[in-house]
mmCIF file of C-alpha atoms in Angstrom:
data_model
loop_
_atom_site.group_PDB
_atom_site.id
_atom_site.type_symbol
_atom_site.label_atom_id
_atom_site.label_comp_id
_atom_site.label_asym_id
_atom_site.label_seq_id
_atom_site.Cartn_x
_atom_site.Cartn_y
_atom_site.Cartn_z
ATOM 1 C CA UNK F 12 42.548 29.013 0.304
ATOM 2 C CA UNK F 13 40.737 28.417 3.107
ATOM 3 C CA UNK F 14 41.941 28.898 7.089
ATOM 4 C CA UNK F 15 44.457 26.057 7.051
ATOM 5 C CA UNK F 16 42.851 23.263 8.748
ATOM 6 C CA UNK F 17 42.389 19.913 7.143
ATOM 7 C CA UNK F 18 41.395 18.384 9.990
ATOM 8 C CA UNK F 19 38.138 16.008 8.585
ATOM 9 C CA UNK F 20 36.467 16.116 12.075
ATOM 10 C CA UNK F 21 33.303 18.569 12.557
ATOM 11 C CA UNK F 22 34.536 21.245 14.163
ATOM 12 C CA UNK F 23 37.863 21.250 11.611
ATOM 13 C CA UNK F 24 35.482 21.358 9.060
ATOM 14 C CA UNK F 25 33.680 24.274 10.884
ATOM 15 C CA UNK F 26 37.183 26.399 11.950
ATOM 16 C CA UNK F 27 38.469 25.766 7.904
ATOM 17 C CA UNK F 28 35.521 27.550 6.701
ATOM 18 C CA UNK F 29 35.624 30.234 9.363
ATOM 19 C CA UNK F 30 38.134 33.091 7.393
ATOM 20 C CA UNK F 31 35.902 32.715 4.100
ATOM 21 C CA UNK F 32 32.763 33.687 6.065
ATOM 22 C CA UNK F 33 34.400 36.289 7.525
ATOM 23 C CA UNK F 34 35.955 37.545 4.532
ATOM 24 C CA UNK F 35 32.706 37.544 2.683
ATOM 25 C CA UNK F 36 34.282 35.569 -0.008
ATOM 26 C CA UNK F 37 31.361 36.297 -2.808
ATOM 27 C CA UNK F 38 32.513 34.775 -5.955
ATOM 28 C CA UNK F 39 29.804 34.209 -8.392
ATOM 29 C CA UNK F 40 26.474 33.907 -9.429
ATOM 30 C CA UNK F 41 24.048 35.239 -11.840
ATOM 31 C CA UNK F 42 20.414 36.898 -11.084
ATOM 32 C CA UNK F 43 17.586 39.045 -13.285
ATOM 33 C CA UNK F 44 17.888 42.391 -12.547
ATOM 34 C CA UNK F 45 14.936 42.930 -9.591
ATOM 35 C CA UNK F 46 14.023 46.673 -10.852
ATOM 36 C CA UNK F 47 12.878 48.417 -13.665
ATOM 37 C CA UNK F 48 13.662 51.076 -16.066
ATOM 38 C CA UNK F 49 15.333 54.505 -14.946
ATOM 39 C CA UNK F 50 13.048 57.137 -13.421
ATOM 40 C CA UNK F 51 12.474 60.044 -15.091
ATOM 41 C CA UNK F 52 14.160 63.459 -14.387
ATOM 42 C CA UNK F 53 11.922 64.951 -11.656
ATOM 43 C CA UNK F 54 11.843 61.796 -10.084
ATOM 44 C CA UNK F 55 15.517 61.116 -10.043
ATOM 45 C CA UNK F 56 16.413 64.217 -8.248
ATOM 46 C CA UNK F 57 13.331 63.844 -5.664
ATOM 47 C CA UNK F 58 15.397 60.542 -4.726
ATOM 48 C CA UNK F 59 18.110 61.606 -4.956
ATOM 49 C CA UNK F 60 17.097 64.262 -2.312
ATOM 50 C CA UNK F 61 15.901 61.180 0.077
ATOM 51 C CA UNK F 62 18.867 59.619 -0.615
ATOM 52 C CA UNK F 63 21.538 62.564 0.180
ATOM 53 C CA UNK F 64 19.321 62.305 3.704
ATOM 54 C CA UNK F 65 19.290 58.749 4.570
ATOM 55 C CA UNK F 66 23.135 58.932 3.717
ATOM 56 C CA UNK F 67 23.684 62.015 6.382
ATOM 57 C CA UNK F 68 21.602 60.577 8.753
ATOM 58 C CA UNK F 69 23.498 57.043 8.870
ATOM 59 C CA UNK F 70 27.157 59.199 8.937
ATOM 60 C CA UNK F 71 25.852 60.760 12.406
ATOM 61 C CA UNK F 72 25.585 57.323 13.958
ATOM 62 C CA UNK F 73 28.348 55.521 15.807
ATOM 63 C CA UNK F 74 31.372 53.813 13.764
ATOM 64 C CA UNK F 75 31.741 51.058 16.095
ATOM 65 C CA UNK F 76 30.096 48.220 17.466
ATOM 66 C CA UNK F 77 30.373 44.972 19.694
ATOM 67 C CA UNK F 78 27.907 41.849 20.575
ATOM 68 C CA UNK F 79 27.551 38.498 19.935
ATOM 69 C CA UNK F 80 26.967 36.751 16.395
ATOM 70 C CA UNK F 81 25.355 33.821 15.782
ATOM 71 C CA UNK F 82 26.971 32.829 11.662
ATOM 72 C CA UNK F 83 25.861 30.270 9.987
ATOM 73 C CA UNK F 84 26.385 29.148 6.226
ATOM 74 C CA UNK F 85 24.678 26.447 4.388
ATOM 75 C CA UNK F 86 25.902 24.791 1.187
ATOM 76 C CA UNK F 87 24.277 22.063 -1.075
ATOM 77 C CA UNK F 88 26.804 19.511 0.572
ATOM 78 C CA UNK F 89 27.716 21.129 4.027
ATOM 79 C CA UNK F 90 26.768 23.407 6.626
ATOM 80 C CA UNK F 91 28.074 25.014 9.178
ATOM 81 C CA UNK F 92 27.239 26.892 12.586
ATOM 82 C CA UNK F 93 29.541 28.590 14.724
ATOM 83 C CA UNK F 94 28.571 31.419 17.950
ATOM 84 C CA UNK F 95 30.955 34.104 19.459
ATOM 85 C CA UNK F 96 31.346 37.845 20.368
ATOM 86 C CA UNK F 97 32.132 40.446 17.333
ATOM 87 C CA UNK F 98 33.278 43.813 17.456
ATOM 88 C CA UNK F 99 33.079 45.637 14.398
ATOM 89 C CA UNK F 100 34.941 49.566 13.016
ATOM 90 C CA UNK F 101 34.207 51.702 10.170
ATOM 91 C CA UNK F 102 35.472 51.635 7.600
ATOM 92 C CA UNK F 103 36.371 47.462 7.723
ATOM 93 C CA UNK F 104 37.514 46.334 10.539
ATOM 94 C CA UNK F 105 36.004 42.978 11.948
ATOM 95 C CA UNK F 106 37.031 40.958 14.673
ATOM 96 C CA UNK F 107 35.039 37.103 15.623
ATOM 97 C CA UNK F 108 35.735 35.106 18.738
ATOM 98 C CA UNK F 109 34.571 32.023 18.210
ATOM 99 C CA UNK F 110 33.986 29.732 21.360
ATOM 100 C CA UNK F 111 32.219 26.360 21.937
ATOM 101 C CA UNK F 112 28.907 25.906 24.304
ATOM 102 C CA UNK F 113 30.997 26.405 27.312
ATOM 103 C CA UNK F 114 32.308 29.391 26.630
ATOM 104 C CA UNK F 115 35.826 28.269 25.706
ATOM 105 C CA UNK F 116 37.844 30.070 22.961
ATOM 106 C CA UNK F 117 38.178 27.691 19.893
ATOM 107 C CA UNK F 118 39.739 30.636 17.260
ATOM 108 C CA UNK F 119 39.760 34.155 16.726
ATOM 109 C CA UNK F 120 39.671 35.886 13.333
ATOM 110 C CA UNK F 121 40.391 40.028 13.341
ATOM 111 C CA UNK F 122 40.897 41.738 9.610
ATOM 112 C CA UNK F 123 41.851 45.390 9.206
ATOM 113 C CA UNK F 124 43.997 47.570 6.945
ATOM 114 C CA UNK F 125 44.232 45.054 4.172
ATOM 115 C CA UNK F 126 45.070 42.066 6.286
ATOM 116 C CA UNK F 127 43.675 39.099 8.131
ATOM 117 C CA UNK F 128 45.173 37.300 11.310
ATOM 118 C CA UNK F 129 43.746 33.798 12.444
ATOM 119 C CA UNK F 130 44.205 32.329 15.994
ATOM 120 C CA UNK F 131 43.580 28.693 16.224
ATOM 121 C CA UNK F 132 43.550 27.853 19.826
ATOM 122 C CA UNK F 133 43.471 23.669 19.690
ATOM 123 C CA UNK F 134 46.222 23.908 17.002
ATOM 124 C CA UNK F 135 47.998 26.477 19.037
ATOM 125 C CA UNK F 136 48.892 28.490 15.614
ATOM 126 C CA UNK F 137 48.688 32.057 14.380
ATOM 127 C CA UNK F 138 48.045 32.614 10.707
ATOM 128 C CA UNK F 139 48.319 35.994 9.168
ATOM 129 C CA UNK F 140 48.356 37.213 5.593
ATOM 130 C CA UNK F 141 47.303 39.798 2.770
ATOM 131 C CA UNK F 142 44.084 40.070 1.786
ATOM 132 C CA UNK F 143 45.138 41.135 -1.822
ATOM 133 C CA UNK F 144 47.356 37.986 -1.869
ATOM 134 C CA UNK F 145 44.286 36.122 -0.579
ATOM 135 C CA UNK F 146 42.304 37.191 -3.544
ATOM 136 C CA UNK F 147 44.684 36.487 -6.391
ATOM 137 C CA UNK F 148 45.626 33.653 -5.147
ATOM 138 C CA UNK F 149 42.397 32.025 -5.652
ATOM 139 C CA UNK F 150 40.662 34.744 -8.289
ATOM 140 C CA UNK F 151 38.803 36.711 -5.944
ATOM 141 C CA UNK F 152 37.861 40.487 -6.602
ATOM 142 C CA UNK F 153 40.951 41.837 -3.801
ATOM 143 C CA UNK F 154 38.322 45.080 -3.892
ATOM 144 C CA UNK F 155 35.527 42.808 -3.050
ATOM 145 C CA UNK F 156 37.504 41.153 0.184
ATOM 146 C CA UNK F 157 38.751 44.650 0.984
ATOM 147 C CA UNK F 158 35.387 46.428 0.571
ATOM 148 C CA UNK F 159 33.360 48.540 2.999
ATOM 149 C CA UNK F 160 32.870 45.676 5.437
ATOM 150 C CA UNK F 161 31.085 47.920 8.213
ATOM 151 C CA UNK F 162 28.519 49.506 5.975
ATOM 152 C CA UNK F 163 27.603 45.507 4.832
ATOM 153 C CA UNK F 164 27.047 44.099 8.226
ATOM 154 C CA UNK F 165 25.358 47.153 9.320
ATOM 155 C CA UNK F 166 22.715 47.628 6.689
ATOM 156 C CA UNK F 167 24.600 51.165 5.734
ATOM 157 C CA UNK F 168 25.329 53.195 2.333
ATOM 158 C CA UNK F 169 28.793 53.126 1.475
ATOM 159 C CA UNK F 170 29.977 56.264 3.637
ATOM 160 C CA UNK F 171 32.259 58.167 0.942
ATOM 161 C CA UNK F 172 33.948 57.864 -2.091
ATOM 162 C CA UNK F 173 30.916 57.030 -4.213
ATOM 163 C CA UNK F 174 28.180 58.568 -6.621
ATOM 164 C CA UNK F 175 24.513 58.034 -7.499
ATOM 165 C CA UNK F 176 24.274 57.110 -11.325
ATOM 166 C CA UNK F 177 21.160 56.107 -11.876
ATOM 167 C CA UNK F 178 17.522 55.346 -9.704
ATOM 168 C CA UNK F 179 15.160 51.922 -10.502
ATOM 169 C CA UNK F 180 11.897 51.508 -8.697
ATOM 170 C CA UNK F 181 12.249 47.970 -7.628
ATOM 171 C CA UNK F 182 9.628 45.864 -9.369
ATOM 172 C CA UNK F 183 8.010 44.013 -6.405
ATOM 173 C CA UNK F 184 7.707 47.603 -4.946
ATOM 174 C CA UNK F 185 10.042 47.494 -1.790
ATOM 175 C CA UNK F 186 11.510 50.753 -2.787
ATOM 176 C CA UNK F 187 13.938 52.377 -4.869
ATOM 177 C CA UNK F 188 17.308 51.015 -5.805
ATOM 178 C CA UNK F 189 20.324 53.262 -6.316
ATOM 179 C CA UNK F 190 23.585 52.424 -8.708
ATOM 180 C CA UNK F 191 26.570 53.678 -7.110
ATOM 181 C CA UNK F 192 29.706 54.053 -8.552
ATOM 182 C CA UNK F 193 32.809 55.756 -7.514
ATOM 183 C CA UNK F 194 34.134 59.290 -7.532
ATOM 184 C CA UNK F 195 36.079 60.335 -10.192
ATOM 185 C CA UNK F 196 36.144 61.013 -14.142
ATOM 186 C CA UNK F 197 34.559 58.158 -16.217
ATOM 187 C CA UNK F 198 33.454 56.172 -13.528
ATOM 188 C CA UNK F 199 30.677 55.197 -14.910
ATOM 189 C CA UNK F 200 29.909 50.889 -13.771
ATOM 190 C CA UNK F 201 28.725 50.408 -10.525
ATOM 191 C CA UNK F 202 29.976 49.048 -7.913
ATOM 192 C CA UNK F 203 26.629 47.932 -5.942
ATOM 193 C CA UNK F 204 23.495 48.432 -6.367
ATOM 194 C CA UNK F 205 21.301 49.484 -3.399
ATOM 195 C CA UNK F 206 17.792 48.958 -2.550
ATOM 196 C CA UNK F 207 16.284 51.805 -0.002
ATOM 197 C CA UNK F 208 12.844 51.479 1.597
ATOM 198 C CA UNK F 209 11.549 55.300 1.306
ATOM 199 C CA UNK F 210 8.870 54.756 4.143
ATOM 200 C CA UNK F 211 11.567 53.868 6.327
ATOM 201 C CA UNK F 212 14.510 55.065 5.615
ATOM 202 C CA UNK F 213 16.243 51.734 5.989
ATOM 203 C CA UNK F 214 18.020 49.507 3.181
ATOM 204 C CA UNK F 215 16.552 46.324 2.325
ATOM 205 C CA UNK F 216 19.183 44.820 0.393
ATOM 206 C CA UNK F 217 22.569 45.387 -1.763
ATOM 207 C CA UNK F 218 23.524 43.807 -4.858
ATOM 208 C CA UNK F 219 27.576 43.927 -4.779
ATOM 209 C CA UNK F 220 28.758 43.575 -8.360
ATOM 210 C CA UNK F 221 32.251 43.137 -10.409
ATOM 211 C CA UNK F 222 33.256 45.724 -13.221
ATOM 212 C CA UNK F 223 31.336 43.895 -16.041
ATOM 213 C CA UNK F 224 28.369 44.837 -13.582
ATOM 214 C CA UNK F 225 27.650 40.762 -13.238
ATOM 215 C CA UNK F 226 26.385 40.161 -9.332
ATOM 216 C CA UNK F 227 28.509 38.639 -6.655
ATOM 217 C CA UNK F 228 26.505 38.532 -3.674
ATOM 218 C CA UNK F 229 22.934 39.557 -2.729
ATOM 219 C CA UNK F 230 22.943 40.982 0.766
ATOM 220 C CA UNK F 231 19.348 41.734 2.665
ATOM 221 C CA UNK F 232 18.564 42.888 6.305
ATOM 222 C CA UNK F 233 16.109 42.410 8.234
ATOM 223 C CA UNK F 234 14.926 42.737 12.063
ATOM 224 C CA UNK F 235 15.979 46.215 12.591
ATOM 225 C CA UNK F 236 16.636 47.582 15.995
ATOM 226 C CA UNK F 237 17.812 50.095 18.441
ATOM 227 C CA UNK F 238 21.120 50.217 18.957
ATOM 228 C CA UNK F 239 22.724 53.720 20.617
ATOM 229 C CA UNK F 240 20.558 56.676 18.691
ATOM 230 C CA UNK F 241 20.824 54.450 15.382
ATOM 231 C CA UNK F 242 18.905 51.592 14.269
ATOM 232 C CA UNK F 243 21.159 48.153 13.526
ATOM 233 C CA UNK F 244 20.147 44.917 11.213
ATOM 234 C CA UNK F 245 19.946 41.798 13.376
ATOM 235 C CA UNK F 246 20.028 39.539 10.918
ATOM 236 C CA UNK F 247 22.180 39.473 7.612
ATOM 237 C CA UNK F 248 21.640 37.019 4.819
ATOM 238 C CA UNK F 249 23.851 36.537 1.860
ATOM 239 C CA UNK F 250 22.697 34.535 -0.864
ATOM 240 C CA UNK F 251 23.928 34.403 -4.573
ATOM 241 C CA UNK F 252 27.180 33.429 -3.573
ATOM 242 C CA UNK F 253 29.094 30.862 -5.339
ATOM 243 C CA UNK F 254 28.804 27.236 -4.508
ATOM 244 C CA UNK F 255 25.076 27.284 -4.096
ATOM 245 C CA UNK F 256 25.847 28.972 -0.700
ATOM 246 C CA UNK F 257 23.896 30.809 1.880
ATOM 247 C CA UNK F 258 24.602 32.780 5.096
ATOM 248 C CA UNK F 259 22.990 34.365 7.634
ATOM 249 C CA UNK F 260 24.340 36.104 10.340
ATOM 250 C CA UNK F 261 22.225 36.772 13.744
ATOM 251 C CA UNK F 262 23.609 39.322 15.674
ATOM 252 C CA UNK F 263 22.289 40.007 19.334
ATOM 253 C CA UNK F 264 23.422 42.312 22.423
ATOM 254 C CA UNK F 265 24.740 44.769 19.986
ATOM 255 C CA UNK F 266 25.858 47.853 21.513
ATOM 256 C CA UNK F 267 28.308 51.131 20.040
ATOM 257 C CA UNK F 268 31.803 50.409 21.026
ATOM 258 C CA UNK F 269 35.106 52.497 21.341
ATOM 259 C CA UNK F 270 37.363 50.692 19.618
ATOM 260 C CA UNK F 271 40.944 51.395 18.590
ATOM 261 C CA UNK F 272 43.401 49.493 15.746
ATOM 262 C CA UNK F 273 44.913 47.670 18.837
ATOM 263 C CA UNK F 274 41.501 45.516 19.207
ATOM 264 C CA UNK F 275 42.119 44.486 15.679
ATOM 265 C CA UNK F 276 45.229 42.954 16.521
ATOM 266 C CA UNK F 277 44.898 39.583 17.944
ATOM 267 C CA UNK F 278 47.853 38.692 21.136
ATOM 268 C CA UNK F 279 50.043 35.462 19.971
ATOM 269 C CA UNK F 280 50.011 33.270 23.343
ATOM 270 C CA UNK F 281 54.036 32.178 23.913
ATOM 271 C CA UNK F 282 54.896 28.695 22.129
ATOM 272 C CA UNK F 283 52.246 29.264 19.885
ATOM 273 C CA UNK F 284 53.429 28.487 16.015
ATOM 274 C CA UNK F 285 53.651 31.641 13.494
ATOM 275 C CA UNK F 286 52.952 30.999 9.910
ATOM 276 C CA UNK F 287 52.764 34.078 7.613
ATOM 277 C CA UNK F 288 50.786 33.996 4.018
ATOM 278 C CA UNK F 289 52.465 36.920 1.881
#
């Protein structure tokens, strides 16, 4: 499923693509493993000492954040381009405006607490839905769509609920990636694998896998700056996902936010159609 346009003009083709994007809908695709063999003992727990830090470091900085996002997403048939102001809540709350070059609204997309809501201004319709029905209805991961959105887009290790199992050096020596899996007994496959730049503290890139440990997406970061007391990734490129596609989001005026659930909720303008997706 795609946000329910079928409208063959440009920007139809631009606004159907629009809740995929969003959702980071990263279904496929195959890679060789970029490090090496485990690290020995005295090694692993040196890392996993730097690790533990980088890890309380990022939980001291803000968990919200607004600005505007420049998203594109490029295919082997089609590509797309769209520019709007984003606010963003830990743990995966996301909310695009999307607007033309005038500054006119064309849709807004918000997802939070395991749904999405779409609001297509030229159609004058509001589309919400599950997430979970989202993903089985078109044989998505629903824990990849529901995942740690915030700690993606903001270049973050997954804040809680996860372990270290095991420490690579990476072999084109960027750093040192870490498997995590989740907390619990016999959790044992990970869930992503993380790549942490020791020199600076800062993550390079995440490998977000499926429970046969096969890759979904390849997420890197880049152009790091100042944003509050923390340091943000400007821009955020996906690759490995399935239909030959790439993304890259370029985020700019980014700022810490106080946001509440109520910004995640997007107002239905009167006489606008409702159509729900269970």
């Amino acid at each position: 499923m795609t946000l329910p346009v079928r409208d063959r003009r440009p920007l139809g083709r631009q606004l159907a693509l629009l809740l995929p994007l969003l959702l980071l809908l990263l279904a496929g695709g195959c890679a060789r493993s970029p490090w090496t063999e485990p690290v020995d003992d005295e090694r692993h727990r040196q890392l996993l000492a730097a690790y533990d830090d980088h890890r309380r470091q990022a939980a001291q900085c803000g968990d919200a954040y607004d600005g505007d996002l420049n998203l594109s997403w490029r295919t082997s048939v089609d590509s797309v381009a769209l520019a709007g102001y984003y606010q963003i809540q830990h743990p995966a709350s996301v909310r695009f405006n999307v607007t033309n070059p005038l500054g006119q609204p064309l849709v807004a997309v918000a997802v939070a607490t395991g749904g999405f809501q779409v609001l297509h201004v030229p159609r004058q319709t509001f589309y919400a839905g599950s997430i979970r029905s989202y993903a089985l209805r078109h044989d998505v991961p629903p824990a990849l769509l529901s995942g740690p959105l915030f700690d993606w887009l903001t270049g973050r290790p997954i804040a809680g609920g996860v372990r270290v199992a095991d420490i690579r050096e990476d072999k084109q020596e960027r750093g040192v990636w870490y498997a995590l899996v989740r907390d619990g007994k016999n959790r044992t496959l990970p869930i992503e694998h993380l790549l942490l730049d020791p020199a600076t503290g800062q993550v390079v890139e995440r490998v977000v896998v499926d429970d046969q440990d096969e890759q979904h997406a390849r997420i890197s970061y880049d152009d790091w700056q100042p944003a509050g007391n923390c340091r943000l990734p400007l821009v955020v490129t996906i690759t490995g996902i399935s239909f030959w596609a790439e993304a890259e989001l370029r985020f700019s005026e980014v700022l810490p936010a106080r946001l509440s659930p109520a910004d995640f909720k997007l107002p239905v303008p009167s006489g606008y159609l409702r159509q729900f997706m269970p």
